[in-house]
Amino acid sequence: MLGLMQDQPLLISSLIEFAERHHGDAEIVSRRAEGDIHRTTWREVAVRSRQVANALEAEQLLFSDRIATLAWNGYRHLELYYGVSGSGKVLHTINPRLHPDQIAWIANHAEDQILCFDLNFLPLVQAVHAKCGTIKKYVALCDADKLPVDSGIPNLVSYESWMGSRPGTYAWPTFDENSASSMCYTSGTTGNPKAALYSHRSTILHAYAAALPDVMALSARDSVLPVVPMFHVNAWGIPYSAALTGAKLVFPGPALDGKSVFELIEAEKVSFAAGVPTVWQMMLGHMQANGLKFSTLKRTVIGGSACPPAMINAFQQLYGVDVLHAWGMTEMSPLGTLCTLKNKHLSLPSEAQTAIRMKQGRAIFGVDMKIVDGDGNELPWDGKAYGDLLVKGPWIVKEYFKGEGGDPLLPDAEGRGWFPTGDVATIDADGFLQITDRSKDVIKSGGEWISSIDIENIAMAHPAVAMAACVGVAHPKWDERPIVVVVKKPNGEVSREELLAFYQGKTAKWQIPDDVVFVEAIPLGATGKILKTRLREQLRGYQLPQSA
Ligand code: ADP
């Protein structure tokens, strides 16, 4: 017997319709590439998304055709999120920090038909357009009078002239909720990038889940700043969850330096912000140097790479901001776990609570997870056993776009497929996940594993250290030994010996790095994460000290 509820597909267009009707006057504030502040509302974004849909209808595109963006976080990008997906096309957000050759490669692989780009990326588009054979039209996200002349880019129009004259009425089509809605390529640190292809259904379910109290706790009372980019994994789903809850959205545009982000938080009374640790590092540095405090920020979700305990403590103790440590990946839309305490933890002393907050947290309903040993046997949830982390759920990929890389899933005894995350983790009895490392970064020393994250976290707790990266170096006796590469703070002073002494008592003796290498900068990848592959290349020829 079937249930007797209405059969209504979960479609992204319903989010913008809801936001327009129920939260029409909630604000969308954007710092534009031009530097000025632009203000609009959910109502206006809905109208303009329909204008985008009408402009797309005039392009004679097919259902599921890909429309690419190279854009910062801003209202026009938001309109494309809804106009493109809502009308049955696929929004392909391209990470502008990728190498131009890689951008051309993925635009061709995705068979993008139109590319919409912020004017800051004009030189990039000029560099790649000749290699992008499938793109028929280029749309510069600007007013008609700002359209560059003699750019050399064929079929270039301004966004405002392209969509501005179109009607603001449009009947969003109804189709299968499993249809593709957007796509995002992984960074491809090994081999060519592969694309996660999200569906309307996966996006809506993820949007519901992300808004839950033990996840981001988004509401119509929030002013939300996604510093995480809309060009990578849909800014962690915030543009959708904000429409679902009617939250105010604040977009930072290209200005991601500590001063600009801090000023925007204060000016727009931001209550909730999301970002990767490297962005917050810049902002905390700016605040500490200038003796600043937040007046409205209450919570921040930090993920994408391990959040150093020193950062969690700084937010909590110096500024009274709750840090929600989160873990996820492109293939997971991206949210997997978030760290919030359970009722029984509330009576624990603050140090014990802090120890829990350091973990990456509990699975969100919709994400199943397990850790397994090398033979695929499930390991206990005791907080000690570590193994390969596998996940499954309705917003986790089952395969990559165009079947690239074959079937990624590992079947269990019941034949259900699990996605291997490439992370090594522990899970404790309360279900709190702790990422030990990426499996390719873990340091294998004398048959034991050393977590590079643990080694980095200790260095980051030293007051003179701005950034730290731990890598393994080949060792004749132990296979590999850890060294820590360190960038000092501008006025920070610490010697190799002092830093090594700082490790004493904070980790097992055999886990203490064999050496400290001071550098001016550590290479970061396209999503602001430490690029260990590049760092290892830079260290080629490096010799461990004789004593090691
Ligand atoms: P890419 O770096 O290729 O863009 P993702 O953005 O999907 O890929 O990154 C996913 C990976 O980032 C995870 O598999 C994990 O290794 C790492 N990661 C994400 N969040 C955290 C976290 N809070 N702590 C530790 N590692 C994390």
Coordinates of C-alpha atoms and ligand atoms in Angstrom, one line a residue:
M1 CA 0.0 0.0 0.0
L2 CA 1.4 3.4 -0.9
G3 CA 1.1 6.4 1.3
L4 CA -1.5 9.0 0.3
M5 CA 0.7 12.1 0.5
Q6 CA 1.1 14.4 -2.5
D7 CA 3.7 13.3 -5.0
Q8 CA 5.7 16.5 -5.4
P9 CA 9.3 16.4 -6.5
L10 CA 11.9 18.2 -4.4
L11 CA 13.1 20.9 -6.7
I12 CA 15.5 23.9 -6.2
S13 CA 12.9 26.3 -7.7
S14 CA 10.7 25.7 -4.7
L15 CA 13.3 27.2 -2.4
I16 CA 13.4 30.5 -4.2
E17 CA 9.6 30.6 -4.5
F18 CA 9.4 30.0 -0.7
A19 CA 12.0 32.6 0.1
E20 CA 10.2 35.1 -2.1
R21 CA 6.8 34.5 -0.6
H22 CA 7.7 34.1 3.1
H23 CA 10.9 36.1 3.5
G24 CA 10.6 38.5 0.6
D25 CA 12.1 41.5 2.4
A26 CA 15.0 39.6 4.0
E27 CA 18.2 41.2 2.8
I28 CA 21.0 39.9 0.5
V29 CA 24.0 42.1 0.9
S30 CA 27.1 41.8 -1.3
R31 CA 30.4 43.4 -1.4
R32 CA 31.0 43.7 -5.1
A33 CA 34.2 43.3 -7.1
E34 CA 34.0 47.1 -7.6
G35 CA 34.3 47.4 -3.8
D36 CA 30.9 49.0 -3.1
I37 CA 28.1 47.4 -1.1
H38 CA 25.1 46.2 -3.0
R39 CA 21.7 45.5 -1.2
T40 CA 18.8 43.5 -2.5
T41 CA 16.2 41.1 -1.1
W42 CA 15.0 37.5 -1.6
R43 CA 12.0 38.9 -3.4
E44 CA 14.2 40.7 -5.9
V45 CA 16.6 37.7 -6.3
A46 CA 13.5 35.6 -7.1
V47 CA 12.4 38.0 -9.8
R48 CA 15.9 38.2 -11.3
S49 CA 16.3 34.4 -11.2
R50 CA 13.3 34.1 -13.3
Q51 CA 14.8 36.7 -15.7
V52 CA 17.9 34.5 -15.9
A53 CA 15.6 31.5 -16.7
N54 CA 14.0 33.5 -19.5
A55 CA 17.4 34.5 -20.9
L56 CA 18.4 30.8 -20.9
E57 CA 15.2 29.8 -22.7
A58 CA 16.2 32.2 -25.5
E59 CA 19.5 30.3 -25.9
Q60 CA 18.0 27.1 -27.3
L61 CA 19.7 24.9 -24.7
L62 CA 18.8 21.4 -23.9
F63 CA 17.6 20.1 -20.5
S64 CA 20.6 19.4 -18.3
D65 CA 23.0 21.6 -20.4
R66 CA 25.8 23.0 -18.3
I67 CA 26.1 26.7 -17.6
A68 CA 29.4 27.5 -16.0
T69 CA 30.4 30.3 -13.5
L70 CA 33.7 31.8 -12.6
A71 CA 32.5 34.1 -9.8
W72 CA 32.9 35.2 -6.2
N73 CA 30.1 35.1 -3.7
G74 CA 27.5 37.7 -4.7
Y75 CA 23.9 38.3 -5.6
R76 CA 24.4 37.7 -9.3
H77 CA 25.9 34.4 -8.6
L78 CA 23.0 33.6 -6.3
E79 CA 20.5 34.5 -9.1
L80 CA 22.4 32.0 -11.4
Y81 CA 22.2 29.3 -8.7
Y82 CA 18.4 29.5 -8.9
G83 CA 17.8 30.6 -12.5
V84 CA 20.1 27.9 -14.0
S85 CA 19.1 24.9 -11.8
G86 CA 15.5 26.0 -11.5
S87 CA 15.0 26.0 -15.3
G88 CA 16.4 22.5 -15.6
K89 CA 20.0 23.3 -16.6
V90 CA 23.1 22.4 -14.6
L91 CA 25.1 25.0 -12.8
H92 CA 28.8 24.2 -13.1
T93 CA 30.7 26.3 -10.6
I94 CA 34.4 26.5 -11.6
N95 CA 37.1 27.2 -9.1
P96 CA 39.0 30.3 -10.5
R97 CA 42.0 29.4 -8.4
L98 CA 42.7 26.3 -10.5
H99 CA 45.4 26.5 -13.1
P100 CA 44.1 27.9 -16.4
D101 CA 44.9 24.7 -18.3
Q102 CA 42.8 22.8 -15.7
I103 CA 39.9 25.3 -16.1
A104 CA 39.9 24.8 -19.8
W105 CA 40.1 21.0 -19.3
I106 CA 37.1 20.9 -17.0
A107 CA 35.0 23.4 -19.1
N108 CA 35.6 21.0 -22.1
H109 CA 34.9 17.9 -20.0
A110 CA 31.7 19.4 -18.7
E111 CA 30.8 20.6 -22.2
D112 CA 29.8 24.0 -20.8
Q113 CA 27.6 26.0 -23.1
I114 CA 27.7 29.4 -21.5
L115 CA 30.3 30.9 -19.1
C116 CA 29.3 33.6 -16.7
F117 CA 32.2 35.4 -15.0
D118 CA 33.1 38.2 -12.7
L119 CA 35.1 41.0 -14.4
N120 CA 38.1 40.3 -12.1
F121 CA 38.4 37.1 -14.1
L122 CA 38.6 38.7 -17.5
P123 CA 42.3 38.0 -17.9
L124 CA 41.6 34.4 -17.0
V125 CA 38.8 34.1 -19.5
Q126 CA 41.0 35.8 -22.1
A127 CA 43.6 33.2 -21.5
V128 CA 41.4 30.2 -21.7
H129 CA 38.5 30.9 -24.1
A130 CA 40.3 29.8 -27.3
K131 CA 40.7 26.3 -25.7
C132 CA 37.0 26.1 -24.5
G133 CA 35.4 24.6 -27.6
T134 CA 31.9 24.1 -26.3
I135 CA 31.2 27.5 -24.9
K136 CA 28.9 29.5 -27.2
K137 CA 28.4 32.6 -25.2
Y138 CA 30.3 34.5 -22.5
V139 CA 28.4 36.6 -19.9
A140 CA 30.3 39.2 -17.9
L141 CA 28.6 39.7 -14.6
C142 CA 28.4 43.5 -14.9
D143 CA 26.2 46.4 -16.1
A144 CA 26.0 47.1 -19.8
D145 CA 28.3 50.1 -19.6
K146 CA 31.0 48.1 -17.8
L147 CA 31.4 45.6 -20.6
P148 CA 35.0 45.5 -21.7
V149 CA 35.6 46.6 -25.2
D150 CA 38.1 44.8 -27.5
S151 CA 38.4 41.9 -25.0
G152 CA 39.0 39.4 -27.8
I153 CA 36.3 37.2 -26.3
P154 CA 33.7 36.1 -28.8
N155 CA 30.0 36.5 -28.1
L156 CA 30.6 38.5 -25.0
V157 CA 27.6 40.2 -23.4
S158 CA 27.0 41.9 -20.1
Y159 CA 24.8 40.0 -17.6
E160 CA 22.5 43.0 -17.1
S161 CA 21.8 43.4 -20.8
W162 CA 21.5 39.6 -21.2
M163 CA 18.9 39.0 -18.5
G164 CA 17.8 42.6 -17.6
S165 CA 15.2 43.1 -20.3
R166 CA 13.6 39.6 -19.9
P167 CA 10.3 39.3 -18.1
G168 CA 10.4 38.6 -14.4
T169 CA 7.6 36.1 -14.7
Y170 CA 8.4 32.4 -15.5
A171 CA 6.7 29.2 -14.7
W172 CA 9.4 27.0 -13.1
P173 CA 9.2 23.6 -14.9
T174 CA 8.4 20.4 -12.9
F175 CA 10.6 17.4 -13.5
D176 CA 12.2 14.4 -11.9
E177 CA 13.8 15.4 -8.6
N178 CA 16.8 13.1 -9.4
S179 CA 17.7 15.4 -12.3
A180 CA 21.1 17.0 -12.1
S181 CA 21.1 20.5 -10.7
S182 CA 24.8 21.5 -10.2
M183 CA 28.3 20.2 -10.5
C184 CA 31.7 20.7 -8.9
Y185 CA 35.0 19.2 -9.8
T186 CA 37.3 18.0 -7.1
S187 CA 40.7 19.7 -6.9
G188 CA 42.4 16.8 -8.6
T189 CA 45.6 16.8 -6.6
T190 CA 46.2 13.4 -8.1
G191 CA 45.3 12.9 -11.8
N192 CA 42.6 14.8 -13.7
P193 CA 39.7 16.3 -11.7
K194 CA 36.5 14.4 -11.4
A195 CA 33.1 16.0 -11.0
A196 CA 30.4 15.4 -8.4
L197 CA 27.0 15.9 -10.0
Y198 CA 24.4 17.0 -7.5
S199 CA 20.7 16.5 -8.0
H200 CA 17.7 18.6 -7.0
R201 CA 16.8 15.9 -4.5
S202 CA 20.3 15.6 -2.9
T203 CA 20.5 19.4 -2.8
I204 CA 17.2 19.9 -1.0
L205 CA 17.8 17.1 1.5
H206 CA 21.2 18.6 2.2
A207 CA 19.7 22.0 2.6
Y208 CA 17.2 20.7 5.2
A209 CA 19.9 18.9 7.1
A210 CA 22.3 21.8 7.1
A211 CA 19.8 24.0 8.7
L212 CA 19.1 21.7 11.7
P213 CA 19.9 22.9 15.2
D214 CA 22.8 20.5 15.7
V215 CA 24.2 21.4 12.3
M216 CA 24.3 25.1 11.3
A217 CA 21.1 26.1 13.3
L218 CA 20.1 28.5 10.6
S219 CA 17.0 30.6 11.1
A220 CA 15.1 33.7 9.9
R221 CA 16.8 35.6 12.7
D222 CA 20.3 34.9 11.3
S223 CA 22.6 37.2 9.3
V224 CA 24.8 34.6 7.5
L225 CA 28.2 35.2 6.0
P226 CA 29.4 32.4 3.8
V227 CA 33.1 33.1 3.4
V228 CA 33.3 29.6 1.9
P229 CA 33.1 30.2 -1.9
M230 CA 30.1 29.6 -4.0
F231 CA 32.5 28.3 -6.6
H232 CA 33.3 25.2 -4.5
V233 CA 30.7 22.8 -3.3
N234 CA 27.9 25.3 -3.4
A235 CA 29.3 27.3 -0.4
W236 CA 28.5 24.3 1.8
G237 CA 24.9 24.5 0.8
I238 CA 24.3 27.9 2.5
P239 CA 22.7 29.6 -0.5
Y240 CA 20.0 26.9 -0.4
S241 CA 19.6 26.6 3.4
A242 CA 19.4 30.4 3.7
A243 CA 16.4 30.4 1.3
L244 CA 14.8 27.5 3.2
T245 CA 15.0 29.4 6.5
G246 CA 14.7 33.0 5.3
A247 CA 18.1 34.0 6.7
K248 CA 19.8 37.3 5.6
L249 CA 22.8 36.5 3.4
V250 CA 26.0 38.6 3.4
F251 CA 28.4 38.0 0.6
P252 CA 32.1 39.0 0.8
G253 CA 32.9 39.2 -2.9
P254 CA 36.6 39.0 -3.6
A255 CA 37.7 40.8 -0.4
L256 CA 38.7 37.9 1.9
D257 CA 41.4 39.7 3.8
G258 CA 41.0 39.8 7.6
K259 CA 40.1 43.5 7.7
S260 CA 37.4 43.4 5.0
V261 CA 35.8 40.3 6.4
F262 CA 35.8 41.7 10.0
E263 CA 34.3 45.0 8.9
L264 CA 31.5 43.2 6.9
I265 CA 30.7 41.1 9.9
E266 CA 30.3 44.2 12.1
A267 CA 28.5 46.3 9.5
E268 CA 25.9 43.7 8.6
K269 CA 25.5 42.3 12.1
V270 CA 26.5 38.8 11.1
S271 CA 25.5 36.2 13.6
F272 CA 26.8 33.1 11.7
A273 CA 29.8 32.7 9.4
A274 CA 31.4 29.8 7.6
G275 CA 35.0 29.4 6.4
V276 CA 38.1 27.3 6.2
P277 CA 40.8 27.8 8.9
T278 CA 43.2 29.8 6.7
V279 CA 40.6 32.6 6.2
W280 CA 39.9 32.8 9.9
Q281 CA 43.6 32.8 10.6
M282 CA 43.9 36.0 8.7
M283 CA 40.9 37.6 10.5
L284 CA 42.0 36.6 14.0
G285 CA 45.5 38.0 13.2
H286 CA 43.9 41.3 12.2
M287 CA 41.7 41.4 15.3
Q288 CA 44.5 40.6 17.7
A289 CA 46.8 43.2 16.1
N290 CA 44.1 45.9 16.4
G291 CA 42.4 44.9 19.7
L292 CA 39.1 44.3 18.0
K293 CA 36.0 42.4 19.3
F294 CA 32.9 41.1 17.6
S295 CA 29.6 42.6 18.6
T296 CA 27.1 40.2 16.9
L297 CA 28.9 37.0 15.7
K298 CA 27.7 34.0 17.8
R299 CA 28.7 30.9 15.8
T300 CA 31.1 29.9 13.1
V301 CA 31.4 26.7 11.3
I302 CA 35.0 25.8 10.4
G303 CA 35.9 22.9 8.1
G304 CA 37.6 21.9 4.9
S305 CA 40.7 21.1 6.8
A306 CA 41.3 20.4 10.5
C307 CA 40.6 23.4 12.7
P308 CA 43.6 23.9 15.0
P309 CA 42.5 23.7 18.7
A310 CA 44.3 27.1 19.2
M311 CA 41.8 28.6 16.8
I312 CA 38.8 27.0 18.5
N313 CA 40.0 28.4 21.8
A314 CA 40.7 31.9 20.5
F315 CA 37.2 32.2 19.1
Q316 CA 35.6 30.7 22.2
Q317 CA 37.7 32.3 24.9
L318 CA 38.7 35.7 23.5
Y319 CA 35.6 36.5 21.5
G320 CA 32.8 34.3 22.9
V321 CA 32.1 32.7 19.5
D322 CA 31.0 29.0 19.3
V323 CA 33.1 27.1 16.8
L324 CA 31.3 24.3 15.1
H325 CA 34.0 22.0 13.7
A326 CA 32.8 20.3 10.5
W327 CA 34.0 17.6 8.2
G328 CA 32.9 16.9 4.7
M329 CA 34.0 16.7 1.1
T330 CA 33.0 17.7 -2.5
E331 CA 31.6 14.2 -3.0
M332 CA 29.3 14.7 0.0
S333 CA 27.6 18.0 -1.0
P334 CA 29.7 18.6 1.3
L335 CA 28.5 18.1 4.9
G336 CA 29.2 14.9 6.7
T337 CA 29.7 15.6 10.4
L338 CA 29.4 18.6 12.7
C339 CA 30.6 19.0 16.2
T340 CA 28.0 20.0 18.8
L341 CA 27.8 18.7 22.3
K342 CA 25.1 16.3 23.6
N343 CA 23.0 16.9 26.6
K344 CA 25.2 14.7 28.9
H345 CA 28.2 16.7 28.0
L346 CA 26.8 20.0 29.4
S347 CA 27.8 19.2 32.9
L348 CA 31.4 18.3 32.0
P349 CA 34.2 20.7 33.0
S350 CA 35.1 23.1 30.3
E351 CA 38.3 21.4 29.5
A352 CA 36.5 18.1 28.7
Q353 CA 34.0 20.0 26.6
T354 CA 36.8 21.6 24.7
A355 CA 38.4 18.2 24.0
I356 CA 35.1 17.1 22.4
R357 CA 34.9 20.3 20.3
M358 CA 38.3 19.5 18.8
K359 CA 36.8 16.5 17.0
Q360 CA 35.0 16.8 13.7
G361 CA 31.7 15.7 15.3
R362 CA 28.7 13.6 14.8
A363 CA 27.1 12.3 11.6
I364 CA 24.2 14.3 10.3
F365 CA 21.0 12.3 9.7
G366 CA 21.4 11.2 6.1
V367 CA 25.0 10.3 6.4
D368 CA 26.0 6.7 7.5
M369 CA 29.6 6.2 8.3
K370 CA 32.0 3.4 9.4
I371 CA 35.7 2.8 9.8
V372 CA 37.3 -0.3 8.4
D373 CA 40.7 -2.0 8.5
G374 CA 42.8 -2.9 5.5
D375 CA 40.6 -6.0 4.9
G376 CA 37.4 -4.1 5.0
N377 CA 36.4 -5.3 8.5
E378 CA 34.5 -2.8 10.5
L379 CA 36.4 -1.4 13.5
P380 CA 35.0 -0.5 16.9
W381 CA 33.7 2.9 17.9
D382 CA 36.0 3.3 20.8
G383 CA 37.8 6.5 20.0
K384 CA 41.1 4.6 19.6
A385 CA 40.9 2.2 16.6
Y386 CA 41.6 4.1 13.4
G387 CA 40.8 3.0 9.9
D388 CA 39.6 4.0 6.5
L389 CA 36.4 6.1 6.7
L390 CA 33.5 5.0 4.5
V391 CA 30.2 6.9 4.0
K392 CA 26.9 6.5 2.3
G393 CA 23.8 8.5 2.0
P394 CA 21.4 10.4 -0.3
W395 CA 23.7 13.4 -0.8
I396 CA 26.9 11.3 -1.4
V397 CA 28.1 10.5 -4.9
K398 CA 27.5 7.0 -6.3
E399 CA 29.7 7.7 -9.3
Y400 CA 31.5 10.6 -11.0
F401 CA 30.3 12.6 -14.0
K402 CA 30.8 10.5 -17.2
G403 CA 31.7 7.5 -15.1
E404 CA 35.2 8.9 -14.7
G405 CA 37.4 6.7 -12.5
G406 CA 35.0 3.7 -12.7
D407 CA 32.7 2.7 -9.8
P408 CA 34.1 4.3 -6.7
L409 CA 31.9 2.5 -4.2
L410 CA 32.9 -0.5 -2.1
P411 CA 30.1 -3.0 -1.5
D412 CA 29.5 -4.4 2.0
A413 CA 28.3 -8.0 2.8
E414 CA 24.7 -6.9 1.9
G415 CA 25.9 -5.5 -1.4
R416 CA 25.3 -1.8 -0.4
G417 CA 27.9 0.6 -1.7
W418 CA 30.0 2.7 0.5
F419 CA 32.1 5.7 -0.7
P420 CA 35.7 5.6 0.5
T421 CA 36.6 9.1 1.7
G422 CA 40.4 8.7 1.6
D423 CA 40.4 9.8 5.2
V424 CA 41.6 7.9 8.2
A425 CA 39.6 8.4 11.3
T426 CA 38.5 7.2 14.8
I427 CA 34.9 7.2 16.0
D428 CA 34.1 7.2 19.7
A429 CA 31.3 5.5 21.6
D430 CA 29.1 8.6 21.3
G431 CA 29.6 8.7 17.5
F432 CA 32.1 11.6 17.4
L433 CA 34.4 11.3 14.4
Q434 CA 38.0 12.4 14.6
I435 CA 40.0 12.7 11.4
T436 CA 43.5 11.3 12.0
D437 CA 44.6 12.3 8.5
R438 CA 44.1 11.9 4.8
S439 CA 45.4 8.4 4.1
K440 CA 48.0 9.8 1.8
D441 CA 49.3 12.3 4.4
V442 CA 49.5 10.0 7.4
I443 CA 53.1 9.4 8.4
K444 CA 54.1 5.7 8.7
S445 CA 56.9 5.5 11.2
G446 CA 58.2 2.1 12.3
G447 CA 54.9 0.4 11.6
E448 CA 53.0 3.0 13.6
W449 CA 51.0 5.9 12.2
I450 CA 51.5 9.5 13.1
S451 CA 48.8 12.0 12.4
S452 CA 50.1 15.0 10.6
I453 CA 47.1 16.9 11.9
D454 CA 48.1 16.3 15.5
I455 CA 51.7 17.5 14.8
E456 CA 50.4 20.6 13.0
N457 CA 47.9 21.4 15.8
I458 CA 50.7 21.4 18.5
A459 CA 52.9 23.8 16.4
M460 CA 49.9 26.1 15.8
A461 CA 49.4 26.4 19.5
H462 CA 52.8 28.1 19.8
P463 CA 52.3 31.9 20.0
A464 CA 55.0 32.6 17.3
V465 CA 53.6 30.2 14.7
A466 CA 51.3 31.5 12.0
M467 CA 51.0 28.3 9.9
A468 CA 52.4 24.7 10.2
A469 CA 52.5 21.7 7.9
C470 CA 53.8 18.3 8.8
V471 CA 55.1 15.9 6.2
G472 CA 56.8 12.6 6.3
V473 CA 60.4 12.3 5.1
A474 CA 61.9 8.9 4.0
H475 CA 64.1 7.4 6.8
P476 CA 66.4 4.3 6.4
K477 CA 65.3 2.7 9.7
W478 CA 61.8 4.0 10.4
D479 CA 60.5 4.2 6.8
E480 CA 59.2 7.8 7.4
R481 CA 59.8 10.4 10.0
P482 CA 57.7 13.6 10.5
I483 CA 59.2 17.1 10.1
V484 CA 57.2 20.3 10.6
V485 CA 57.4 23.2 8.2
V486 CA 56.6 26.5 9.8
V487 CA 55.7 30.0 8.9
K488 CA 56.4 32.4 11.8
K489 CA 54.0 35.3 12.7
P490 CA 55.3 38.7 11.5
N491 CA 56.9 39.5 14.9
G492 CA 57.1 35.9 16.1
E493 CA 60.4 34.5 17.4
V494 CA 61.0 30.8 17.9
S495 CA 64.0 28.7 17.2
R496 CA 64.1 25.1 16.0
E497 CA 65.1 23.9 19.4
E498 CA 62.5 25.9 21.2
L499 CA 59.7 24.5 19.0
L500 CA 60.9 20.9 19.4
A501 CA 61.0 21.4 23.1
F502 CA 57.4 22.8 22.9
Y503 CA 56.3 19.3 21.8
Q504 CA 57.6 17.6 25.0
G505 CA 54.7 16.3 27.0
K506 CA 52.2 17.2 24.3
T507 CA 52.6 14.0 22.3
A508 CA 54.4 10.6 22.6
K509 CA 58.1 11.1 22.3
W510 CA 58.4 9.0 19.1
Q511 CA 55.8 11.3 17.4
I512 CA 57.8 14.5 18.0
P513 CA 59.1 15.7 14.6
D514 CA 62.7 15.2 13.8
D515 CA 63.2 18.7 12.4
V516 CA 61.7 22.1 12.0
V517 CA 62.0 23.9 8.6
F518 CA 61.2 27.6 8.7
V519 CA 59.8 29.0 5.4
E520 CA 58.3 32.3 4.2
A521 CA 55.1 30.7 3.0
I522 CA 53.4 27.3 2.7
P523 CA 51.7 26.5 -0.6
L524 CA 47.9 26.6 -0.5
G525 CA 45.7 24.8 -3.0
A526 CA 42.6 26.2 -4.9
T527 CA 40.4 25.8 -1.8
G528 CA 42.8 27.3 0.7
K529 CA 44.1 24.0 2.0
I530 CA 47.8 23.2 2.5
L531 CA 49.1 21.7 -0.7
K532 CA 51.2 18.9 0.6
T533 CA 52.1 17.6 -2.9
R534 CA 53.7 20.9 -3.7
L535 CA 55.3 21.2 -0.3
R536 CA 56.9 17.8 -0.8
E537 CA 58.2 18.9 -4.2
Q538 CA 59.7 22.0 -2.5
L539 CA 61.4 19.8 0.1
R540 CA 63.0 17.6 -2.5
G541 CA 66.6 17.3 -1.7
Y542 CA 65.9 18.0 2.0
Q543 CA 68.0 15.8 4.3
L544 CA 67.0 14.8 7.8
P545 CA 69.5 15.9 10.4
Q546 CA 72.1 13.3 11.1
S547 CA 70.9 12.7 14.7
A548 CA 67.4 11.6 13.5
Ligands
ADP1 P1 39.4 19.1 -2.3 O1 40.4 19.5 -1.3 O2 39.9 18.1 -3.3 O3 38.7 20.2 -2.9 P2 37.3 18.6 -0.6 O4 37.1 20.1 -0.5 O5 36.2 17.7 -1.0 O6 38.4 18.2 -1.6 O7 38.0 18.1 0.7 C1 37.7 17.0 1.4 C2 38.7 16.6 2.4 O8 39.2 17.7 3.2 C3 38.3 15.5 3.3 O9 38.3 14.3 2.7 C4 39.3 15.7 4.5 O10 40.5 15.1 4.2 C5 39.5 17.2 4.5 N1 38.7 17.8 5.5 C6 37.6 18.5 5.4 N2 37.2 18.9 6.6 C7 38.1 18.6 7.5 C8 38.2 18.7 8.9 N3 37.3 19.4 9.6 N4 39.3 18.2 9.5 C9 40.2 17.5 8.8 N5 40.1 17.3 7.5 C10 39.1 17.8 6.8

